[in-house]
Amino acid sequence: MLLESLLQFVEDLRSQFDDFEAKAMAKCNDCDPCDVTSNAAYYANTQCIRKRTRHHDELDSAEDVTLTGRDKFRVTAFLPIIDKLCAALQQRLAAYSDLREKFGFLSEISKKTNTELKEAAEKLVSSYPRDLEAGRSAEFFGTDHKLVVATLKLHVKSRRISRGNHTVFHLEKLKDLTCAHEYAVAVSNRFDVLGALGDPVELWDTFKRETLQAAKECIGERPRSRRGFVSTETLEKIEESRAARLAGNQDQHRALSRRTRTLLGRDKERHVRSLAEDVEGHFNANDLRPAYRALKKLRSKSPSRASANRTADGRLVSDMNGQIARWAEYFGQLLTVNPPTEQLHTTGLQAVDADPPIDKTAPSLDEVREAVAKLRGGKAAGVCNISAELLKAGGEAMIRGLHAVLTAVWQSGTIPHDWKRGLVVPIWQGKGDRQDCNNYRGITLLSVPGKVLTHLLLSRIRSHLVKHQRHQQSGFTPGK
């Protein structure tokens, strides 16, 4: 196939940089053999600095890379051009292969049997059920069967990232007192088994499993938002127009088509006006979350996602496992700071006072209740999928169950694995190449029940911390 040969030819160009360079140098020497300055700049060493803000205590970075002008041109210009060409050819090759698989029988229709043609036609109809419709056959075929009339719109299908086993609960239903009461009762009935457990890991696994099961039964999964705005009247007119076209009544079909376009414009205007009124109402009620959700629906088009990212040397990575490994490498380098290379001078420093006594007893029910009340709603859940709304709506049984887990963790010193894991979500900063990881910032989603433990620890040491910390560290301290 021509596209496959062309793709292989372009991929082979990656290793021919030296040949292209030699030809370009020969051309330059023929034009201006005395131009020594350009050659010196081309081979001179340049220092590339990482695109991130250094920390206040970070000294000279050891991560700066020294490149010659030749290497910089190869990494930033030659290889990206080759990779873009390869990606475009791969995309076209995949689309052409799919097209040939579905429509290839048309070029060999004289060699196919009736059974093979029937199977190919049925496969084509099953691939495009919304784009194919039946029409009356032409008279010269001598049959009363209907021909297949197709209108094809081909495009490269975007890859959709599956949620897997992750469930997004319909937390808005908890605003209904009846639903919230049913959820609290379900939690109370399911948490009876926690009293017989003592191991913190087993306690946490049971707590998480029963909480998610109660939420699934009483709250359910959040329905996917639909952007349909066509009314029943418009759908009926569309069917009437379609029937008139199949019947061959062209005058009626044109009249109904004009009426259908008018109704579609009216329905769209009503839909946009309804969304605008919802946004205004939510903003007036200071209910920002549904307001911004409605604003997203008003956008004409969602921002496109990058189907691939690039490694540090500019190589394109398109498979999912490779992209995940690249993100792990990028955030691992970004969040890891090398220790200072210079030795700190400790001469002349005064001895600090001993740490004041801190209460080390297990947290009480009141402390757990207060820590849960401080959790902010409307935040994404961590790896355990338990949000602050689920903890608050569980009632007294939820507080007692979480208290049992925290007490076992406090006394044994064993932290559940979910509390030590974080989900890093890369978010594009709104500028720059989407395939460059440096143009993204990461947000880490932590376990919400694990945050309750951190609130308890912070409440125990806050008074001592505020009393002994330096004034340079009091930027967000209340009263300072």
Coordinates of C-alpha atoms in Angstrom, one line a residue:
M1 CA 0.0 0.0 0.0
L2 CA 1.3 3.5 -0.9
L3 CA 0.5 5.0 2.5
E4 CA 2.4 2.2 4.3
S5 CA 5.4 2.7 2.1
L6 CA 5.3 6.5 2.6
L7 CA 5.0 6.0 6.4
Q8 CA 8.0 3.7 6.5
F9 CA 10.0 6.1 4.3
V10 CA 9.2 9.1 6.7
E11 CA 10.0 7.0 9.8
D12 CA 13.4 6.0 8.3
L13 CA 14.2 9.8 7.9
R14 CA 14.7 10.0 11.7
S15 CA 18.1 8.3 11.4
Q16 CA 19.2 10.3 8.4
F17 CA 19.8 13.6 10.2
D18 CA 23.5 13.5 9.4
D19 CA 22.9 13.0 5.7
F20 CA 20.5 16.0 5.6
E21 CA 23.0 18.1 7.6
A22 CA 25.9 17.3 5.3
K23 CA 23.8 18.3 2.2
A24 CA 22.7 21.5 3.9
M25 CA 26.3 22.3 4.9
A26 CA 27.5 21.7 1.4
K27 CA 24.8 24.1 0.1
C28 CA 25.8 26.8 2.6
N29 CA 29.4 26.5 1.7
D30 CA 28.6 26.8 -2.0
C31 CA 26.6 30.0 -1.3
D32 CA 29.0 31.7 1.2
P33 CA 32.2 29.7 2.0
C34 CA 33.6 32.5 4.2
D35 CA 30.7 32.6 6.6
V36 CA 32.4 31.2 9.7
T37 CA 30.2 32.9 12.3
S38 CA 27.1 30.8 11.4
N39 CA 29.1 27.6 11.7
A40 CA 30.5 28.6 15.0
A41 CA 27.0 29.4 16.4
Y42 CA 25.7 26.2 15.0
Y43 CA 28.2 24.1 16.9
A44 CA 28.4 26.3 20.0
N45 CA 27.2 25.0 23.4
T46 CA 23.9 26.4 24.7
Q47 CA 22.4 25.8 28.1
C48 CA 18.7 24.8 28.3
I49 CA 17.0 25.6 31.6
R50 CA 13.9 23.6 32.8
K51 CA 10.7 25.6 32.5
R52 CA 9.6 25.7 36.1
T53 CA 9.9 28.1 39.0
R54 CA 12.7 27.3 41.4
H55 CA 12.1 26.9 45.1
H56 CA 13.3 29.5 47.6
D57 CA 15.9 27.2 49.0
E58 CA 17.0 25.7 45.7
L59 CA 20.6 26.4 44.7
D60 CA 22.1 25.9 41.2
S61 CA 20.1 23.4 39.4
A62 CA 21.9 20.2 38.3
E63 CA 19.1 19.5 35.8
D64 CA 20.2 22.2 33.3
V65 CA 21.2 20.5 30.0
T66 CA 24.0 21.7 27.8
L67 CA 23.3 21.3 24.1
T68 CA 25.1 22.3 20.9
G69 CA 23.2 24.3 18.4
R70 CA 23.3 21.2 16.2
D71 CA 21.6 19.0 18.9
K72 CA 19.1 21.8 19.7
F73 CA 18.1 22.0 16.1
R74 CA 17.7 18.3 15.9
V75 CA 15.6 18.0 19.0
T76 CA 13.4 21.1 18.6
A77 CA 13.0 21.2 14.8
F78 CA 14.0 18.1 12.9
L79 CA 12.5 15.3 15.1
P80 CA 9.2 17.1 15.8
I81 CA 8.6 17.7 12.1
I82 CA 9.2 14.0 11.4
D83 CA 7.0 12.9 14.3
K84 CA 4.1 15.2 13.1
L85 CA 4.3 13.8 9.6
C86 CA 4.3 10.2 11.0
A87 CA 1.3 10.9 13.2
A88 CA -0.6 12.4 10.3
L89 CA 0.2 9.5 8.0
Q90 CA -0.8 7.0 10.7
Q91 CA -4.1 8.7 11.2
R92 CA -4.8 8.7 7.4
L93 CA -3.7 5.1 7.1
A94 CA -6.1 4.0 9.9
A95 CA -9.0 5.9 8.3
Y96 CA -8.2 4.5 4.8
S97 CA -7.9 0.9 6.2
D98 CA -11.3 1.2 7.9
L99 CA -12.8 2.7 4.7
R100 CA -11.3 -0.1 2.6
E101 CA -12.6 -2.8 5.0
K102 CA -16.2 -1.5 4.8
F103 CA -16.4 -0.4 1.2
G104 CA -13.8 -2.5 -0.5
F105 CA -16.5 -4.9 -1.9
L106 CA -17.8 -2.2 -4.2
S107 CA -14.6 -2.3 -6.3
E108 CA -15.0 -6.1 -6.7
I109 CA -18.8 -6.3 -7.0
S110 CA -18.6 -8.2 -10.3
K111 CA -16.5 -11.0 -8.6
K112 CA -18.7 -11.4 -5.6
T113 CA -21.5 -13.9 -5.2
N114 CA -25.0 -12.8 -4.1
T115 CA -24.3 -14.3 -0.6
E116 CA -21.1 -12.3 -0.2
L117 CA -22.7 -9.1 -1.4
K118 CA -25.6 -9.6 1.0
E119 CA -23.2 -10.1 3.9
A120 CA -21.1 -7.1 2.9
A121 CA -24.2 -4.9 2.7
E122 CA -25.6 -6.1 6.0
K123 CA -22.2 -5.3 7.6
L124 CA -22.3 -1.8 6.1
V125 CA -25.8 -1.1 7.4
S126 CA -24.8 -2.3 10.9
S127 CA -21.8 0.1 10.8
Y128 CA -23.9 3.1 9.9
P129 CA -27.4 2.5 11.2
R130 CA -28.3 6.2 11.4
D131 CA -26.9 7.2 8.0
L132 CA -28.6 4.5 5.9
E133 CA -32.2 4.4 4.9
A134 CA -34.3 2.3 2.5
G135 CA -35.7 3.6 -0.8
R136 CA -37.8 2.2 -3.7
S137 CA -35.8 0.4 -6.3
A138 CA -35.4 1.5 -9.8
E139 CA -37.6 -0.1 -12.4
F140 CA -34.8 -1.5 -14.6
F141 CA -33.8 -3.9 -11.8
G142 CA -37.1 -5.7 -12.1
T143 CA -37.6 -6.2 -8.4
D144 CA -39.8 -4.7 -5.6
H145 CA -37.0 -4.6 -3.1
K146 CA -35.8 -1.3 -1.7
L147 CA -32.3 0.0 -2.5
V148 CA -30.0 1.3 0.1
V149 CA -29.4 5.0 0.0
A150 CA -26.4 6.2 2.1
T151 CA -25.1 9.6 3.2
L152 CA -21.6 9.1 4.7
K153 CA -19.8 11.5 7.0
L154 CA -16.4 10.1 7.8
H155 CA -14.1 11.4 10.6
V156 CA -11.5 10.0 12.9
K157 CA -13.1 8.7 16.1
S158 CA -11.7 10.3 19.2
R159 CA -10.5 8.0 21.9
R160 CA -12.7 8.0 25.0
I161 CA -11.1 7.3 28.4
S162 CA -13.1 4.8 30.4
R163 CA -14.0 5.4 34.0
G164 CA -13.4 1.7 34.8
N165 CA -15.0 0.7 38.1
H166 CA -15.1 4.4 39.3
T167 CA -18.7 5.5 40.1
V168 CA -19.7 9.1 40.2
F169 CA -22.6 9.3 42.7
H170 CA -25.6 11.7 42.2
L171 CA -24.8 13.7 45.3
E172 CA -27.4 16.3 44.5
K173 CA -30.0 13.9 45.7
L174 CA -28.7 14.2 49.3
K175 CA -30.4 17.6 49.4
D176 CA -33.7 15.8 49.5
L177 CA -34.3 15.0 53.2
T178 CA -36.0 11.7 52.3
C179 CA -33.1 10.4 50.3
A180 CA -30.6 11.6 53.0
H181 CA -32.6 9.8 55.7
E182 CA -32.7 6.6 53.7
Y183 CA -28.9 6.8 53.2
A184 CA -28.3 7.4 56.9
V185 CA -30.5 4.4 57.8
A186 CA -28.7 2.2 55.3
V187 CA -25.3 3.2 56.7
S188 CA -26.5 2.5 60.3
N189 CA -27.7 -1.0 59.3
R190 CA -24.5 -1.9 57.5
F191 CA -22.1 -0.6 60.1
D192 CA -23.1 -3.2 62.8
V193 CA -20.3 -5.5 61.6
L194 CA -17.6 -2.9 62.5
G195 CA -17.8 -3.6 66.2
A196 CA -16.5 -7.1 65.8
L197 CA -13.3 -6.0 63.9
G198 CA -10.0 -4.8 65.4
D199 CA -7.5 -4.8 62.5
P200 CA -7.3 -1.3 61.1
V201 CA -6.8 -2.5 57.5
E202 CA -9.8 -4.8 57.8
L203 CA -11.8 -2.1 59.5
W204 CA -11.1 0.4 56.7
D205 CA -11.9 -2.1 53.9
T206 CA -15.2 -2.9 55.5
F207 CA -16.0 0.7 56.2
K208 CA -15.3 1.7 52.5
R209 CA -17.2 -1.3 51.1
E210 CA -20.3 -0.7 53.1
T211 CA -20.3 3.0 52.6
L212 CA -20.0 2.7 48.8
Q213 CA -22.7 0.0 48.7
A214 CA -25.1 2.1 50.7
A215 CA -24.5 5.1 48.5
K216 CA -25.0 3.0 45.3
E217 CA -28.4 1.7 46.6
C218 CA -29.8 4.9 48.0
I219 CA -28.2 7.6 45.8
G220 CA -27.2 5.9 42.6
E221 CA -25.0 7.0 39.8
R222 CA -25.1 10.6 38.4
P223 CA -26.9 10.6 35.1
R224 CA -24.9 11.7 32.1
S225 CA -25.8 15.2 30.8
R226 CA -27.6 15.2 27.5
R227 CA -27.7 18.2 25.2
G228 CA -30.9 17.3 23.4
F229 CA -33.2 20.2 22.9
V230 CA -35.5 19.1 20.0
S231 CA -39.2 19.1 21.0
T232 CA -41.7 16.4 20.2
E233 CA -43.4 18.7 17.7
T234 CA -40.2 19.1 15.8
L235 CA -39.5 15.4 15.8
E236 CA -43.0 14.8 14.3
K237 CA -42.4 17.3 11.5
I238 CA -39.0 15.6 10.7
E239 CA -40.8 12.2 10.4
E240 CA -43.5 13.8 8.2
S241 CA -40.8 15.4 6.0
R242 CA -39.0 12.1 5.7
A243 CA -42.2 10.2 4.8
A244 CA -43.0 12.8 2.1
R245 CA -39.6 12.4 0.5
L246 CA -39.9 8.6 0.4
A247 CA -43.4 9.0 -1.2
G248 CA -41.9 11.2 -3.9
N249 CA -44.0 14.3 -2.9
Q250 CA -41.3 16.9 -3.5
D251 CA -43.5 20.0 -2.9
Q252 CA -44.7 18.7 0.5
H253 CA -41.2 17.7 1.4
R254 CA -39.8 21.1 0.7
A255 CA -42.6 22.8 2.7
L256 CA -42.1 20.5 5.7
S257 CA -38.3 21.0 5.5
R258 CA -38.7 24.7 5.8
R259 CA -41.1 24.3 8.7
T260 CA -38.6 21.9 10.4
R261 CA -35.7 24.3 10.1
T262 CA -37.9 27.0 11.7
L263 CA -38.9 24.7 14.6
L264 CA -35.3 23.7 15.2
G265 CA -34.2 27.3 15.5
R266 CA -37.0 28.0 17.9
D267 CA -36.1 24.9 20.1
K268 CA -32.4 25.9 20.2
E269 CA -33.3 29.5 21.2
R270 CA -35.5 28.1 24.0
H271 CA -32.8 25.8 25.2
V272 CA -30.2 28.6 25.3
R273 CA -32.6 30.9 27.1
S274 CA -33.4 28.2 29.7
L275 CA -29.7 27.6 30.4
A276 CA -29.0 31.3 30.7
E277 CA -31.9 31.6 33.2
D278 CA -30.5 28.7 35.2
V279 CA -27.1 30.3 35.3
E280 CA -28.6 33.6 36.5
G281 CA -30.8 31.9 39.1
H282 CA -27.9 29.9 40.6
F283 CA -25.6 32.9 40.7
N284 CA -28.3 34.9 42.5
A285 CA -28.7 32.0 45.0
N286 CA -24.8 31.8 45.4
D287 CA -25.0 28.2 44.2
L288 CA -21.9 28.3 42.0
R289 CA -21.4 24.6 41.2
P290 CA -24.5 24.1 39.1
A291 CA -24.1 27.6 37.7
Y292 CA -20.7 26.8 36.2
R293 CA -22.0 23.4 35.0
A294 CA -24.7 25.2 33.1
L295 CA -22.1 27.6 31.7
K296 CA -20.2 24.7 30.3
K297 CA -23.3 23.6 28.4
L298 CA -23.5 27.0 26.8
R299 CA -20.1 26.6 25.3
S300 CA -20.2 25.9 21.6
K301 CA -17.4 23.3 21.7
S302 CA -15.4 21.6 24.4
P303 CA -11.6 22.0 24.2
S304 CA -10.0 19.2 22.4
R305 CA -7.8 16.7 24.3
A306 CA -4.3 15.8 23.3
S307 CA -4.2 12.3 21.9
A308 CA -0.5 12.0 22.6
N309 CA 2.3 13.6 24.6
R310 CA 6.0 14.0 24.1
T311 CA 9.0 12.6 26.0
A312 CA 11.8 14.9 27.2
D313 CA 13.7 14.4 23.9
G314 CA 10.7 15.4 21.8
R315 CA 9.6 11.9 20.8
L316 CA 5.8 11.4 20.3
V317 CA 4.1 8.8 22.6
S318 CA 0.6 7.8 21.5
D319 CA -0.2 4.5 23.4
M320 CA -1.9 4.8 26.8
N321 CA 0.7 2.9 28.8
G322 CA 3.5 5.0 27.3
Q323 CA 1.6 8.2 28.1
I324 CA 1.0 7.2 31.7
A325 CA 4.7 6.3 32.1
R326 CA 5.6 9.7 30.7
W327 CA 3.3 11.6 33.1
A328 CA 4.8 9.6 36.0
E329 CA 8.3 10.5 34.9
Y330 CA 7.3 14.2 34.4
F331 CA 5.7 14.7 37.8
G332 CA 8.4 12.6 39.5
Q333 CA 11.0 15.0 38.3
L334 CA 8.8 18.1 38.9
L335 CA 8.0 17.2 42.5
T336 CA 11.4 16.0 43.5
V337 CA 13.9 18.7 44.6
N338 CA 17.6 17.9 45.0
P339 CA 18.9 18.7 48.5
P340 CA 21.2 21.7 48.9
T341 CA 24.9 21.0 48.0
E342 CA 26.3 23.6 50.4
Q343 CA 26.7 22.8 54.1
L344 CA 24.7 25.0 56.5
H345 CA 26.6 26.9 59.1
T346 CA 25.4 26.0 62.6
T347 CA 27.9 28.0 64.6
G348 CA 26.3 30.6 66.8
L349 CA 22.8 29.2 66.7
Q350 CA 20.9 29.1 69.9
A351 CA 19.5 25.9 71.3
V352 CA 15.7 25.6 70.9
D353 CA 13.3 24.8 73.6
A354 CA 12.0 21.2 74.0
D355 CA 8.7 20.4 72.3
P356 CA 5.7 21.1 74.6
P357 CA 3.6 18.1 75.7
I358 CA 1.0 17.2 73.2
D359 CA -2.1 15.1 73.8
K360 CA -1.4 11.6 72.3
T361 CA -4.6 9.9 73.4
A362 CA -7.0 8.5 70.7
P363 CA -9.4 11.0 69.2
S364 CA -12.8 11.3 70.8
L365 CA -16.2 11.2 69.1
D366 CA -16.6 15.0 69.4
E367 CA -13.2 15.5 67.7
V368 CA -14.1 13.3 64.8
R369 CA -17.5 15.0 64.5
E370 CA -15.9 18.4 64.4
A371 CA -13.3 17.3 61.9
V372 CA -16.0 15.9 59.6
A373 CA -18.0 19.1 59.8
K374 CA -14.9 21.1 58.6
L375 CA -14.7 19.1 55.4
R376 CA -15.6 21.2 52.3
G377 CA -18.2 19.8 50.0
G378 CA -18.2 19.9 46.2
K379 CA -14.7 18.4 46.0
A380 CA -13.7 15.4 44.0
A381 CA -13.2 12.2 46.0
G382 CA -9.8 10.4 46.1
V383 CA -8.9 6.9 45.3
C384 CA -11.5 5.5 47.8
N385 CA -14.4 7.4 46.1
I386 CA -15.8 8.5 49.4
S387 CA -16.6 12.2 49.3
A388 CA -17.3 14.7 52.1
E389 CA -21.0 14.6 51.3
L390 CA -21.2 10.9 52.0
L391 CA -19.5 11.3 55.4
K392 CA -21.7 14.2 56.4
A393 CA -25.0 12.6 55.3
G394 CA -24.2 9.3 57.1
G395 CA -25.4 10.7 60.4
E396 CA -24.2 9.5 63.9
A397 CA -23.6 5.9 62.6
M398 CA -21.1 7.3 60.1
I399 CA -19.3 9.3 62.8
R400 CA -19.1 6.2 65.1
G401 CA -17.9 4.0 62.2
L402 CA -15.2 6.5 61.2
H403 CA -14.2 6.9 64.8
A404 CA -13.6 3.2 65.1
V405 CA -11.4 3.2 62.1
L406 CA -9.4 6.2 63.3
T407 CA -9.0 4.8 66.8
A408 CA -7.6 1.5 65.4
V409 CA -5.2 3.5 63.1
W410 CA -4.1 5.7 66.0
Q411 CA -3.4 2.9 68.4
S412 CA -1.7 0.6 65.9
G413 CA 0.1 3.2 63.8
T414 CA -0.9 1.3 60.6
I415 CA -2.2 3.7 57.9
P416 CA -4.5 2.2 55.2
H417 CA -3.0 2.1 51.8
D418 CA -5.7 4.3 50.3
W419 CA -4.9 7.1 52.6
K420 CA -1.3 7.2 51.3
R421 CA -2.2 7.3 47.7
G422 CA -3.0 10.3 45.6
L423 CA -4.5 10.7 42.1
V424 CA -2.6 13.3 40.1
V425 CA -4.8 14.9 37.5
P426 CA -2.9 17.0 34.8
I427 CA -4.8 20.2 33.8
W428 CA -3.8 22.2 30.8
Q429 CA -2.8 25.8 31.7
G430 CA -4.6 27.2 28.6
K431 CA -1.5 28.1 26.5
G432 CA 1.3 26.3 24.7
D433 CA 1.4 22.9 23.0
R434 CA -1.0 20.4 24.5
Q435 CA 1.4 17.6 23.8
D436 CA 4.1 19.2 26.0
C437 CA 3.9 18.1 29.7
N438 CA 5.5 21.4 30.8
N439 CA 2.2 23.2 29.9
Y440 CA 0.2 21.3 32.5
R441 CA -0.2 21.7 36.2
G442 CA -1.1 18.8 38.5
I443 CA -3.9 18.5 41.1
T444 CA -3.6 15.7 43.6
L445 CA -6.8 14.1 44.9
L446 CA -6.4 12.6 48.3
S447 CA -8.7 10.3 50.3
V448 CA -11.3 12.3 52.2
P449 CA -11.4 10.0 55.3
G450 CA -7.6 10.3 55.4
K451 CA -8.1 14.1 55.5
V452 CA -10.1 13.7 58.7
L453 CA -7.0 12.1 60.3
T454 CA -4.9 15.1 59.2
H455 CA -7.5 17.5 60.7
L456 CA -7.3 15.7 64.0
L457 CA -3.4 15.9 64.0
L458 CA -3.5 19.5 63.1
S459 CA -6.0 20.4 65.8
R460 CA -3.7 18.8 68.4
I461 CA -0.6 20.7 67.4
R462 CA -2.1 24.0 66.1
S463 CA -1.9 25.9 69.4
H464 CA 1.8 24.9 69.9
L465 CA 2.6 25.5 66.3
V466 CA 1.2 29.0 66.3
K467 CA 2.9 29.8 69.6
H468 CA 6.4 28.8 68.5
Q469 CA 6.6 29.3 64.7
R470 CA 8.6 32.2 63.3
H471 CA 6.8 35.3 62.1
Q472 CA 8.1 34.7 58.6
Q473 CA 5.9 31.6 58.5
S474 CA 2.7 33.3 59.7
G475 CA 1.3 34.4 56.4
F476 CA -1.9 32.4 56.7
T477 CA -2.1 32.3 60.5
P478 CA -5.3 33.7 62.0
G479 CA -4.7 37.0 63.9
K480 CA -1.2 37.6 62.4

